[in-house]
């Protein structure tokens, strides 16, 4: 309850299982190079390299450190049953939405770049004019905080989806990629593509239904979208209701709730989400 597996080590070394930033930088360089394991062993055995006081001296030890790093959410696939016939089986590719939120919440890159409790900002000490910037500075965050146990942390969930062509040459496949992010991450960081603050969590399928009345096809597609969305977001709905223990980037374990605070879509998808 008090800490996760590596929380004790990360209190003094945020680069654990590596000794320091230089140790991590060397490991990152070797892993991204095209050197074989034997060539890595030869490089690490050089007398000049040994003066660096690395935490690994062989390629096997290096890969052992990598195996000790947190694993990202894995992809899964399932066949979605439908009430009406389709030209092909409906395949749903997804990653656990709660695991994606946990991966963002405890990522070291966002250390010092997230807010964990609501706050208010004013332009002067008289508190006449209030400034709204981050989600945690909004009235919505304050209202949600009053509905969860004292001392718990809100993890505001942001979703985004849009119909996209996956393959143009072979098959012309289309889907609704569902992206997920955290509203706790500060806006200037989250809005940068290089920050990778939005994770692809699901490829929502678009099926071709076999039904005599053509105008019903769009209704069936919308119902399929809702059914897949309901399945994918089930872990987040449970965490929003009952809470979930999650570690932040510094290893502090927090009692977190995951309400949906924003869904970024265009007008057609907004109508589909709201009207079916």
GROMACS .gro file of C-alpha atoms in nm:
model
  276
    1UNK     CA    1   0.000   0.000   0.000
    2UNK     CA    2   0.282   0.243   0.087
    3UNK     CA    3   0.508   0.191  -0.215
    4UNK     CA    4   0.549   0.004  -0.539
    5UNK     CA    5   0.833  -0.229  -0.636
    6UNK     CA    6   1.099   0.035  -0.699
    7UNK     CA    7   0.962   0.332  -0.504
    8UNK     CA    8   1.232   0.311  -0.235
    9UNK     CA    9   1.514   0.332  -0.491
   10UNK     CA   10   1.347   0.610  -0.692
   11UNK     CA   11   1.332   0.834  -0.385
   12UNK     CA   12   1.707   0.889  -0.422
   13UNK     CA   13   1.762   0.786  -0.785
   14UNK     CA   14   1.497   0.859  -1.046
   15UNK     CA   15   1.699   0.667  -1.310
   16UNK     CA   16   1.678   0.335  -1.127
   17UNK     CA   17   1.767   0.055  -1.223
   18UNK     CA   18   2.053   0.263  -1.366
   19UNK     CA   19   2.297   0.438  -1.134
   20UNK     CA   20   2.258   0.791  -1.271
   21UNK     CA   21   2.183   0.990  -1.584
   22UNK     CA   22   2.521   0.906  -1.742
   23UNK     CA   23   2.462   0.536  -1.680
   24UNK     CA   24   2.119   0.558  -1.844
   25UNK     CA   25   2.258   0.761  -2.134
   26UNK     CA   26   2.522   0.497  -2.208
   27UNK     CA   27   2.260   0.220  -2.193
   28UNK     CA   28   2.032   0.417  -2.425
   29UNK     CA   29   2.316   0.471  -2.673
   30UNK     CA   30   2.414   0.102  -2.680
   31UNK     CA   31   2.056  -0.017  -2.721
   32UNK     CA   32   1.986   0.219  -3.011
   33UNK     CA   33   2.311   0.132  -3.189
   34UNK     CA   34   2.345  -0.156  -3.433
   35UNK     CA   35   2.611  -0.329  -3.224
   36UNK     CA   36   2.573  -0.700  -3.159
   37UNK     CA   37   2.593  -0.838  -2.805
   38UNK     CA   38   2.950  -0.950  -2.868
   39UNK     CA   39   3.048  -0.604  -2.992
   40UNK     CA   40   2.883  -0.447  -2.686
   41UNK     CA   41   3.086  -0.682  -2.464
   42UNK     CA   42   3.405  -0.579  -2.644
   43UNK     CA   43   3.324  -0.211  -2.600
   44UNK     CA   44   3.242  -0.248  -2.231
   45UNK     CA   45   3.568  -0.436  -2.172
   46UNK     CA   46   3.782  -0.142  -2.288
   47UNK     CA   47   3.994   0.014  -2.015
   48UNK     CA   48   3.864   0.360  -2.106
   49UNK     CA   49   3.504   0.242  -2.070
   50UNK     CA   50   3.574   0.081  -1.733
   51UNK     CA   51   3.672   0.422  -1.595
   52UNK     CA   52   3.309   0.535  -1.635
   53UNK     CA   53   3.194   0.322  -1.338
   54UNK     CA   54   2.887   0.186  -1.511
   55UNK     CA   55   2.637  -0.043  -1.339
   56UNK     CA   56   2.669  -0.305  -1.616
   57UNK     CA   57   2.980  -0.459  -1.772
   58UNK     CA   58   2.833  -0.705  -2.022
   59UNK     CA   59   2.552  -0.701  -2.274
   60UNK     CA   60   2.371  -0.963  -2.066
   61UNK     CA   61   2.379  -0.738  -1.758
   62UNK     CA   62   2.259  -0.445  -1.971
   63UNK     CA   63   1.959  -0.642  -2.097
   64UNK     CA   64   1.892  -0.752  -1.740
   65UNK     CA   65   1.855  -0.386  -1.640
   66UNK     CA   66   1.623  -0.330  -1.935
   67UNK     CA   67   1.405  -0.623  -1.829
   68UNK     CA   68   1.370  -0.458  -1.488
   69UNK     CA   69   1.219  -0.143  -1.642
   70UNK     CA   70   0.839  -0.099  -1.630
   71UNK     CA   71   0.659  -0.267  -1.919
   72UNK     CA   72   0.417  -0.072  -2.135
   73UNK     CA   73   0.057  -0.180  -2.198
   74UNK     CA   74   0.039  -0.472  -2.442
   75UNK     CA   75  -0.195  -0.499  -2.741
   76UNK     CA   76  -0.483  -0.745  -2.746
   77UNK     CA   77  -0.739  -0.851  -3.005
   78UNK     CA   78  -1.089  -0.996  -2.984
   79UNK     CA   79  -1.375  -1.072  -3.221
   80UNK     CA   80  -1.673  -0.847  -3.148
   81UNK     CA   81  -2.009  -1.026  -3.184
   82UNK     CA   82  -2.277  -0.837  -3.378
   83UNK     CA   83  -2.653  -0.884  -3.402
   84UNK     CA   84  -2.646  -0.848  -3.781
   85UNK     CA   85  -2.423  -1.007  -4.044
   86UNK     CA   86  -2.105  -0.831  -4.160
   87UNK     CA   87  -1.888  -0.890  -4.465
   88UNK     CA   88  -1.591  -0.979  -4.240
   89UNK     CA   89  -1.550  -1.063  -3.871
   90UNK     CA   90  -1.525  -0.747  -3.659
   91UNK     CA   91  -1.183  -0.737  -3.493
   92UNK     CA   92  -1.115  -0.500  -3.205
   93UNK     CA   93  -0.751  -0.414  -3.130
   94UNK     CA   94  -0.708  -0.252  -2.792
   95UNK     CA   95  -0.484  -0.194  -2.492
   96UNK     CA   96  -0.609  -0.180  -2.135
   97UNK     CA   97  -0.722   0.181  -2.088
   98UNK     CA   98  -0.638   0.182  -1.716
   99UNK     CA   99  -0.288   0.048  -1.786
  100UNK     CA  100  -0.240   0.332  -2.036
  101UNK     CA  101  -0.339   0.587  -1.771
  102UNK     CA  102  -0.103   0.423  -1.521
  103UNK     CA  103   0.179   0.433  -1.778
  104UNK     CA  104   0.128   0.808  -1.821
  105UNK     CA  105   0.079   0.875  -1.450
  106UNK     CA  106   0.405   0.712  -1.338
  107UNK     CA  107   0.622   0.806  -1.638
  108UNK     CA  108   0.946   0.972  -1.525
  109UNK     CA  109   0.929   1.222  -1.811
  110UNK     CA  110   0.629   1.390  -1.648
  111UNK     CA  111   0.791   1.429  -1.306
  112UNK     CA  112   0.733   1.790  -1.202
  113UNK     CA  113   0.502   1.842  -1.500
  114UNK     CA  114   0.176   1.721  -1.345
  115UNK     CA  115  -0.073   1.859  -1.092
  116UNK     CA  116  -0.218   1.631  -0.827
  117UNK     CA  117  -0.473   1.856  -0.656
  118UNK     CA  118  -0.702   2.144  -0.761
  119UNK     CA  119  -0.578   2.500  -0.719
  120UNK     CA  120  -0.690   2.857  -0.782
  121UNK     CA  121  -0.481   3.133  -0.938
  122UNK     CA  122  -0.561   3.505  -0.906
  123UNK     CA  123  -0.400   3.806  -1.067
  124UNK     CA  124  -0.365   3.992  -0.736
  125UNK     CA  125  -0.382   3.935  -0.362
  126UNK     CA  126  -0.733   4.084  -0.354
  127UNK     CA  127  -0.857   3.777  -0.547
  128UNK     CA  128  -1.076   3.983  -0.778
  129UNK     CA  129  -0.979   3.831  -1.114
  130UNK     CA  130  -0.923   3.458  -1.141
  131UNK     CA  131  -0.697   3.294  -1.399
  132UNK     CA  132  -0.795   2.962  -1.560
  133UNK     CA  133  -0.507   2.774  -1.719
  134UNK     CA  134  -0.473   2.404  -1.635
  135UNK     CA  135  -0.762   2.163  -1.581
  136UNK     CA  136  -0.682   2.149  -1.209
  137UNK     CA  137  -0.749   2.523  -1.190
  138UNK     CA  138  -1.108   2.481  -1.314
  139UNK     CA  139  -1.427   2.468  -1.110
  140UNK     CA  140  -1.496   2.124  -1.254
  141UNK     CA  141  -1.185   1.981  -1.088
  142UNK     CA  142  -1.286   2.136  -0.755
  143UNK     CA  143  -1.638   1.991  -0.783
  144UNK     CA  144  -1.507   1.643  -0.862
  145UNK     CA  145  -1.258   1.660  -0.575
  146UNK     CA  146  -1.543   1.705  -0.327
  147UNK     CA  147  -1.702   1.380  -0.451
  148UNK     CA  148  -1.402   1.155  -0.383
  149UNK     CA  149  -1.249   1.053  -0.047
  150UNK     CA  150  -1.028   1.306   0.130
  151UNK     CA  151  -0.664   1.270   0.029
  152UNK     CA  152  -0.735   1.093  -0.300
  153UNK     CA  153  -0.610   1.213  -0.639
  154UNK     CA  154  -0.811   1.291  -0.950
  155UNK     CA  155  -0.669   1.156  -1.276
  156UNK     CA  156  -0.871   1.339  -1.539
  157UNK     CA  157  -0.905   1.128  -1.853
  158UNK     CA  158  -0.892   1.290  -2.198
  159UNK     CA  159  -1.010   1.090  -2.500
  160UNK     CA  160  -0.983   1.172  -2.867
  161UNK     CA  161  -1.092   0.984  -3.179
  162UNK     CA  162  -1.146   1.048  -3.548
  163UNK     CA  163  -1.216   0.832  -3.850
  164UNK     CA  164  -0.882   0.758  -4.019
  165UNK     CA  165  -0.758   0.555  -4.315
  166UNK     CA  166  -0.525   0.283  -4.188
  167UNK     CA  167  -0.425   0.135  -4.525
  168UNK     CA  168  -0.454   0.318  -4.857
  169UNK     CA  169  -0.299   0.067  -5.098
  170UNK     CA  170  -0.395  -0.275  -4.961
  171UNK     CA  171  -0.758  -0.305  -4.861
  172UNK     CA  172  -0.845   0.056  -4.781
  173UNK     CA  173  -0.903  -0.022  -4.414
  174UNK     CA  174  -1.053   0.252  -4.197
  175UNK     CA  175  -1.096   0.275  -3.820
  176UNK     CA  176  -1.144   0.518  -3.533
  177UNK     CA  177  -0.809   0.541  -3.349
  178UNK     CA  178  -0.888   0.616  -2.984
  179UNK     CA  179  -0.622   0.822  -2.806
  180UNK     CA  180  -0.603   0.868  -2.431
  181UNK     CA  181  -0.423   1.124  -2.215
  182UNK     CA  182  -0.417   1.273  -1.866
  183UNK     CA  183  -0.556   1.617  -1.785
  184UNK     CA  184  -0.312   1.630  -1.491
  185UNK     CA  185  -0.023   1.678  -1.734
  186UNK     CA  186   0.035   2.048  -1.781
  187UNK     CA  187  -0.095   2.196  -2.101
  188UNK     CA  188   0.238   2.319  -2.241
  189UNK     CA  189   0.374   1.963  -2.212
  190UNK     CA  190   0.065   1.768  -2.318
  191UNK     CA  191   0.013   1.968  -2.637
  192UNK     CA  192   0.362   1.891  -2.770
  193UNK     CA  193   0.376   1.593  -3.002
  194UNK     CA  194   0.730   1.515  -2.884
  195UNK     CA  195   0.599   1.461  -2.530
  196UNK     CA  196   0.394   1.157  -2.639
  197UNK     CA  197   0.125   1.250  -2.386
  198UNK     CA  198  -0.147   1.088  -2.599
  199UNK     CA  199  -0.133   0.708  -2.618
  200UNK     CA  200  -0.308   0.502  -2.883
  201UNK     CA  201  -0.526   0.270  -2.679
  202UNK     CA  202  -0.775   0.128  -2.931
  203UNK     CA  203  -0.848   0.091  -3.301
  204UNK     CA  204  -1.227   0.115  -3.304
  205UNK     CA  205  -1.349  -0.101  -3.595
  206UNK     CA  206  -1.574   0.018  -3.877
  207UNK     CA  207  -1.769  -0.280  -4.010
  208UNK     CA  208  -1.958  -0.330  -4.336
  209UNK     CA  209  -2.300  -0.464  -4.244
  210UNK     CA  210  -2.516  -0.684  -4.466
  211UNK     CA  211  -2.860  -0.530  -4.425
  212UNK     CA  212  -3.125  -0.463  -4.691
  213UNK     CA  213  -3.207  -0.109  -4.574
  214UNK     CA  214  -2.901   0.107  -4.645
  215UNK     CA  215  -2.997   0.392  -4.413
  216UNK     CA  216  -2.978   0.152  -4.118
  217UNK     CA  217  -2.609   0.083  -4.180
  218UNK     CA  218  -2.497   0.405  -4.012
  219UNK     CA  219  -2.710   0.323  -3.707
  220UNK     CA  220  -2.554  -0.023  -3.681
  221UNK     CA  221  -2.205   0.126  -3.714
  222UNK     CA  222  -2.281   0.373  -3.437
  223UNK     CA  223  -2.413   0.096  -3.211
  224UNK     CA  224  -2.096  -0.104  -3.276
  225UNK     CA  225  -1.884   0.200  -3.187
  226UNK     CA  226  -2.070   0.242  -2.858
  227UNK     CA  227  -2.040  -0.128  -2.774
  228UNK     CA  228  -1.664  -0.126  -2.835
  229UNK     CA  229  -1.620   0.198  -2.644
  230UNK     CA  230  -1.815   0.058  -2.351
  231UNK     CA  231  -1.592  -0.252  -2.345
  232UNK     CA  232  -1.262  -0.064  -2.375
  233UNK     CA  233  -1.345   0.195  -2.107
  234UNK     CA  234  -1.482  -0.055  -1.854
  235UNK     CA  235  -1.158  -0.054  -1.644
  236UNK     CA  236  -1.164   0.326  -1.628
  237UNK     CA  237  -1.530   0.329  -1.524
  238UNK     CA  238  -1.453   0.092  -1.237
  239UNK     CA  239  -1.153   0.302  -1.131
  240UNK     CA  240  -1.369   0.617  -1.145
  241UNK     CA  241  -1.622   0.453  -0.915
  242UNK     CA  242  -1.404   0.261  -0.670
  243UNK     CA  243  -1.057   0.414  -0.714
  244UNK     CA  244  -0.720   0.258  -0.793
  245UNK     CA  245  -0.379   0.270  -0.623
  246UNK     CA  246  -0.124   0.415  -0.869
  247UNK     CA  247   0.235   0.532  -0.832
  248UNK     CA  248   0.336   0.879  -0.950
  249UNK     CA  249   0.673   0.946  -1.122
  250UNK     CA  250   0.849   0.981  -0.785
  251UNK     CA  251   0.719   0.650  -0.654
  252UNK     CA  252   0.452   0.792  -0.424
  253UNK     CA  253   0.146   0.565  -0.432
  254UNK     CA  254  -0.180   0.760  -0.457
  255UNK     CA  255  -0.546   0.659  -0.433
  256UNK     CA  256  -0.666   0.772  -0.777
  257UNK     CA  257  -1.002   0.816  -0.946
  258UNK     CA  258  -1.035   0.838  -1.325
  259UNK     CA  259  -1.331   1.054  -1.435
  260UNK     CA  260  -1.371   1.142  -1.803
  261UNK     CA  261  -1.319   1.519  -1.826
  262UNK     CA  262  -1.283   1.573  -2.202
  263UNK     CA  263  -1.356   1.396  -2.530
  264UNK     CA  264  -1.197   1.565  -2.832
  265UNK     CA  265  -1.396   1.490  -3.150
  266UNK     CA  266  -1.526   1.661  -3.461
  267UNK     CA  267  -1.896   1.735  -3.518
  268UNK     CA  268  -2.001   1.404  -3.686
  269UNK     CA  269  -1.844   1.194  -3.410
  270UNK     CA  270  -1.984   1.424  -3.142
  271UNK     CA  271  -2.334   1.363  -3.281
  272UNK     CA  272  -2.271   0.988  -3.292
  273UNK     CA  273  -2.149   0.983  -2.931
  274UNK     CA  274  -2.434   1.196  -2.797
  275UNK     CA  275  -2.732   1.076  -3.000
  276UNK     CA  276  -2.716   0.694  -3.003
   0.00000   0.00000   0.00000
